[in-house]
CSV table of C-alpha atoms in Angstrom, one decimal:
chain,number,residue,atom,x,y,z
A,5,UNK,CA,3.7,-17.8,13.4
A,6,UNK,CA,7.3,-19.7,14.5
A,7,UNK,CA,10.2,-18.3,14.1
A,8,UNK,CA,11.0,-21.2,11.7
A,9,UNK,CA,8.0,-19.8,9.5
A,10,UNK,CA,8.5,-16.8,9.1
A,11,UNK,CA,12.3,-17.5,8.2
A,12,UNK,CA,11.1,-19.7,5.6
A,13,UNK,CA,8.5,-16.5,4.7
A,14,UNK,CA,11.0,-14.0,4.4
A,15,UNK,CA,13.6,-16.4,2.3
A,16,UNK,CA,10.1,-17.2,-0.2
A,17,UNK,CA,9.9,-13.4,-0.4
A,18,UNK,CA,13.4,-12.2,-0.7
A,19,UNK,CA,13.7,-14.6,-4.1
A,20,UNK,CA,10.1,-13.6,-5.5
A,21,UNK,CA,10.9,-9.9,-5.2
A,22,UNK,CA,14.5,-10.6,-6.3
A,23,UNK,CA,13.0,-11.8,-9.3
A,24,UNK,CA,10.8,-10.5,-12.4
A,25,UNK,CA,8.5,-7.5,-11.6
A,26,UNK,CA,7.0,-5.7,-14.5
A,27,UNK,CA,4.9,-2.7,-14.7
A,28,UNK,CA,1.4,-4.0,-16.3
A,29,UNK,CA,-1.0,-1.1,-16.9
A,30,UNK,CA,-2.4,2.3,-15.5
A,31,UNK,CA,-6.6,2.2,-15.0
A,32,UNK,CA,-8.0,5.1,-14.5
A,33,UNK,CA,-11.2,3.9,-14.8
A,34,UNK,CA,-12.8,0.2,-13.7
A,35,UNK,CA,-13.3,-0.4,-17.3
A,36,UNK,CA,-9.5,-0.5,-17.5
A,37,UNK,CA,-8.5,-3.2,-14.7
A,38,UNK,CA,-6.5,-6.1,-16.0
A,39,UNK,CA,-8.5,-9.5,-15.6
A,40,UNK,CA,-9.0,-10.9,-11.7
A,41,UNK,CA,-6.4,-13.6,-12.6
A,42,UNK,CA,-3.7,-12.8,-9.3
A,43,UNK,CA,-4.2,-11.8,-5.8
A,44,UNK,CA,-4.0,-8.1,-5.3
A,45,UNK,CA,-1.4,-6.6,-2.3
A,46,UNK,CA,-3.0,-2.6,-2.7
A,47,UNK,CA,-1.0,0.6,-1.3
A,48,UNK,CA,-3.0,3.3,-0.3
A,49,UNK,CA,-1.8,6.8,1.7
A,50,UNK,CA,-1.2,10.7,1.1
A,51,UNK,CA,-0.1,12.3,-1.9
A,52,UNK,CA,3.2,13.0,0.0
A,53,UNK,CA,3.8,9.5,2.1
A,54,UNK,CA,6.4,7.9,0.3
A,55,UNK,CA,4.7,5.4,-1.4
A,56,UNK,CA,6.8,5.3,-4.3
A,57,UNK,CA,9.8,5.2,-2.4
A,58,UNK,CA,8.3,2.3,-0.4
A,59,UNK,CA,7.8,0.3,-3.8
A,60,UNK,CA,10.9,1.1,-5.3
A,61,UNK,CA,12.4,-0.5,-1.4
A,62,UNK,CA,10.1,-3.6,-1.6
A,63,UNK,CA,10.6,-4.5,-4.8
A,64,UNK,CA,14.3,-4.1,-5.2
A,65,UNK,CA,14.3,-1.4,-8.1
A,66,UNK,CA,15.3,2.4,-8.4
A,67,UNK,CA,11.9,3.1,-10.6
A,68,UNK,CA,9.5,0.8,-10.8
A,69,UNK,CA,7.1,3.2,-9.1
A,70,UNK,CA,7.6,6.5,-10.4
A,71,UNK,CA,8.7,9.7,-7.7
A,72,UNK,CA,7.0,13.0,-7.9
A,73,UNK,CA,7.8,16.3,-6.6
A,74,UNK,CA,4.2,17.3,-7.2
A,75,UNK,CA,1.9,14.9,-4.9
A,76,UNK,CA,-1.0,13.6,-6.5
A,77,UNK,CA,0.1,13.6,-9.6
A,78,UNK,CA,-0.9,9.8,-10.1
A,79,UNK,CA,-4.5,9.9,-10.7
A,80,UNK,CA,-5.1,6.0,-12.1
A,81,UNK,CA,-4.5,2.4,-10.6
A,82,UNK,CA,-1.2,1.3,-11.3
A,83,UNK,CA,-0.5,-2.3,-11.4
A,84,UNK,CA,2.8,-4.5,-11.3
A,85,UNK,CA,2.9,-8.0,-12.0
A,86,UNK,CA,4.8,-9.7,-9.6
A,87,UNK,CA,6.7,-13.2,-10.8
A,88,UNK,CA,6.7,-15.4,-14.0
A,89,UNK,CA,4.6,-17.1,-13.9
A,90,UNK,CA,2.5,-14.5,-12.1
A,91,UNK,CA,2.1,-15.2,-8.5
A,92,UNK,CA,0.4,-12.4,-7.3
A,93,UNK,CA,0.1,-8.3,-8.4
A,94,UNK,CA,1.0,-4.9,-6.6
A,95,UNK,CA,-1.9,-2.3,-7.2
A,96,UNK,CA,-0.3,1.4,-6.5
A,97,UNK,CA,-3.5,3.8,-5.7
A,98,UNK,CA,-4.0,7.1,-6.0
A,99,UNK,CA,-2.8,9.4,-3.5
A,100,UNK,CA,-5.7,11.6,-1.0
A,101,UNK,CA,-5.2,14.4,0.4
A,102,UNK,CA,-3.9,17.0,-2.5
A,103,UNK,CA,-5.5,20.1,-0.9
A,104,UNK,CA,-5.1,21.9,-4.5
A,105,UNK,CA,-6.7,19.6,-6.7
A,106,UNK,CA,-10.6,21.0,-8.0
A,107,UNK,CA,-13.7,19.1,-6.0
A,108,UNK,CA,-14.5,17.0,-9.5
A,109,UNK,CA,-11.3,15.6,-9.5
A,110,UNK,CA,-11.4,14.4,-6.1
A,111,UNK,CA,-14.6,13.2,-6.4
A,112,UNK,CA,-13.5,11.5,-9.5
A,113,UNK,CA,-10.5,9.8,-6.9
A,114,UNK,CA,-13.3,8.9,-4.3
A,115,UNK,CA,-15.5,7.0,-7.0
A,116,UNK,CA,-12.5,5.2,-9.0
A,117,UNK,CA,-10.8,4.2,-5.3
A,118,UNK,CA,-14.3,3.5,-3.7
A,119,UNK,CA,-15.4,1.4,-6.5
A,120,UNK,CA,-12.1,-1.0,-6.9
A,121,UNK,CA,-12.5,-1.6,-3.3
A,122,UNK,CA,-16.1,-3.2,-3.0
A,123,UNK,CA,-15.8,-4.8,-5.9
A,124,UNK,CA,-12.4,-6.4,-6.7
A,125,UNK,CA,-12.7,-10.0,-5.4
A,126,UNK,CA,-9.1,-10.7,-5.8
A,127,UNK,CA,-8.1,-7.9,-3.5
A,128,UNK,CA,-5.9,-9.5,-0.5
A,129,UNK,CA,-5.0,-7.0,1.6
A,130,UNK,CA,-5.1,-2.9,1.4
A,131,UNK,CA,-1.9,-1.5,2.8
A,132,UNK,CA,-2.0,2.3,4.4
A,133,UNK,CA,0.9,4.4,4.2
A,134,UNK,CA,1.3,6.6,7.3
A,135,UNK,CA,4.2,9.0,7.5
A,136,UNK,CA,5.7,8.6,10.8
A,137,UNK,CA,6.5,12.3,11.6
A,138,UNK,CA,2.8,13.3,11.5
A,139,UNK,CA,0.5,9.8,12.5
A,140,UNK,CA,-2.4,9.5,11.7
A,141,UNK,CA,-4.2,12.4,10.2
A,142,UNK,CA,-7.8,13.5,9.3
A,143,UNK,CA,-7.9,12.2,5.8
A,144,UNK,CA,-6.3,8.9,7.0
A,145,UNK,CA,-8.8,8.7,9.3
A,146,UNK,CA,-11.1,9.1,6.6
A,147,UNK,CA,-9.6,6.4,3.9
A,148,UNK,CA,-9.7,3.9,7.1
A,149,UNK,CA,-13.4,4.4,7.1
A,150,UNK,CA,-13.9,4.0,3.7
A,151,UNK,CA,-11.7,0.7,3.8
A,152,UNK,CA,-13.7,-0.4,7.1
A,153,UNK,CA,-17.4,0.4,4.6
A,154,UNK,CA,-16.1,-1.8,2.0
A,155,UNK,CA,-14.6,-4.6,4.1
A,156,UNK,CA,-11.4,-4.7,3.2
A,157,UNK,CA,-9.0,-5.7,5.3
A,158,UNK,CA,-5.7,-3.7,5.6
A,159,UNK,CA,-2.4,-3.1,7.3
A,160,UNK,CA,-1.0,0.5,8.9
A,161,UNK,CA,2.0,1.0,7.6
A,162,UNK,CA,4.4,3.7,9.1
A,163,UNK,CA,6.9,5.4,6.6
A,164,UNK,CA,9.8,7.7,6.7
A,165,UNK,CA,10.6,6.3,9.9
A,166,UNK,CA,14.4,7.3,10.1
A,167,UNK,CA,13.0,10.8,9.8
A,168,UNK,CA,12.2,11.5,13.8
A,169,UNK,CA,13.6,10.5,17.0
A,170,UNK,CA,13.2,7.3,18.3
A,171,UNK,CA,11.0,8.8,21.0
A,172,UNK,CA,8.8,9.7,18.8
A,173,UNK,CA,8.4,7.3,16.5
A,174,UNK,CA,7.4,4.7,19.5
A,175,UNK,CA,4.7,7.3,20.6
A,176,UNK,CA,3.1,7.4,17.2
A,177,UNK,CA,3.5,3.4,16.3
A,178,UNK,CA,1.3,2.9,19.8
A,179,UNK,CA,-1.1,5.3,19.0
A,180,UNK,CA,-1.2,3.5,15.7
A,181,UNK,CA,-1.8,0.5,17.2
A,182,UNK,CA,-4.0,1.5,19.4
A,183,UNK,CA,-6.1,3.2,16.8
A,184,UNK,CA,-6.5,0.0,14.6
A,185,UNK,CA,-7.5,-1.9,17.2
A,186,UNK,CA,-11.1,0.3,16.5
A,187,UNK,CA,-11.3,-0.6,13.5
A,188,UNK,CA,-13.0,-3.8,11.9
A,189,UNK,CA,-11.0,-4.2,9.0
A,190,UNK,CA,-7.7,-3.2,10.4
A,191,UNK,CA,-4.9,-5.4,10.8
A,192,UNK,CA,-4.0,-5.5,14.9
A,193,UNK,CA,0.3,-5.1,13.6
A,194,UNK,CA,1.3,-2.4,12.3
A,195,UNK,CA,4.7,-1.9,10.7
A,196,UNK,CA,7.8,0.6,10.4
A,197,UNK,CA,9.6,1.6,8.2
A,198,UNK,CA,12.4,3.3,5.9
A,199,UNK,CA,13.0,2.9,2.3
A,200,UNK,CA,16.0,5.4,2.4
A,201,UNK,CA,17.5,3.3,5.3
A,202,UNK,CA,15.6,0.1,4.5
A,203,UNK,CA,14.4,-0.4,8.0
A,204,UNK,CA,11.4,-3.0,8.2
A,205,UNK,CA,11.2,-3.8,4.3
A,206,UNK,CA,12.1,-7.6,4.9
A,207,UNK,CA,9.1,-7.7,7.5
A,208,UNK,CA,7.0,-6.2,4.8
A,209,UNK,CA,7.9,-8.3,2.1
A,210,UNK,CA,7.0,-11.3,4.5
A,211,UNK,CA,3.7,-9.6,5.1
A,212,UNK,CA,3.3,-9.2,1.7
A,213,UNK,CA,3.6,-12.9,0.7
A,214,UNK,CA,1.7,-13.8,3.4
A,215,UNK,CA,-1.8,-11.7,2.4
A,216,UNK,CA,-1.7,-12.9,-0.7
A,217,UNK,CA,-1.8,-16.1,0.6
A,218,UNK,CA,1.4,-17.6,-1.3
């Protein structure tokens, strides 16, 4: 993509998100999804990731997504409508990870998650959150796989980048990199950033747009 497109991307994206965004409904079953009538942008990562925090950044607002001090407390697909008319939706999953919670609830998490993925037609693009101080992990490893069964593409997505040292953080965005490249389904860019510091939330707005094919 030009530079002249993706200025024209990220000017199309600053107004939709500057606009209406309204919480639809929680699913936590497949029984409960609103009707396939919008492309679907999902966010997947830990319990502890920051992926309210990045929602809140991307869409403009304090709350749309709510923050909790106790991870995993949002068991259920949570989806946003995005524009009005509606141009598209944001899908927040449940977190993984949540070492506490009893094997029949994350089984419960693996079915509802697993599910939505193979079978939501409308689904654009899956976006994992990885938190920057700690790469990627075991049980990010394992939601790739899952997304690379189901063959749905999606994006790595580094958070809480303004928490480590530059250094750092350009040691664990190669090995990012480098570990999407193995995958199928993976996106080949992956991008960082900060919602406290709102590093790289412009470049994910564009992204955004541009998966669900606006």
């Amino acid at each position: 993509m030009n530079e002249g497109m993706e200025a024209d991307l990220a000017e199309r994206a600053r107004k939709l998100f500057s606009g209406p965004i309204a919480f639809l409904r929680s699913a936590p079953a497949l029984k409960f999804l609103p009707d396939p009538e919008a492309p679907e942008i999902a966010f997947c990562g830990r319990s502890n990731v920051g992926k309210s925090s990045l929602l809140n950044a991307l869409t403009g607002r304090k709350a749309i997504a709510r923050t909790s001090v106790t991870p995993g407390r949002t068991q259920e697909l949570n989806f946003f409508d995005v524009g009005d008319p509606l141009q598209f939706r944001l899908v927040d999953m449940p977190g993984y990870g949540f070492a506490k919670a009893p094997p029949a609830v994350v089984e419960k998490w693996r079915r509802l998650v697993r599910d939505y993925l193979r079978g939501r037609v409308v689904l654009k693009r899956t976006l994992l959150l990885v938190d920057s101080r700690h790469g990627i992990k075991a049980v990010d490893a394992e939601m790739m796989k899952m997304l690379d069964e189901a063959a749905v593409g999606y994006r790595i997505i580094l958070t809480k980048a303004d928490k480590i040292k530059a250094s750092e953080l350009a040691a664990v965005h190669a090995a990012a990199i480098a570990e999407a490249r193995k995958h199928s389904a993976a996106f080949p860019e992956v991008l960082v950033t900060s919602s406290e510091k709102g590093m790289g939330i412009e470049e994910l707005r564009g992204a955004v747009l541009g998966d669900a094919e606006l």
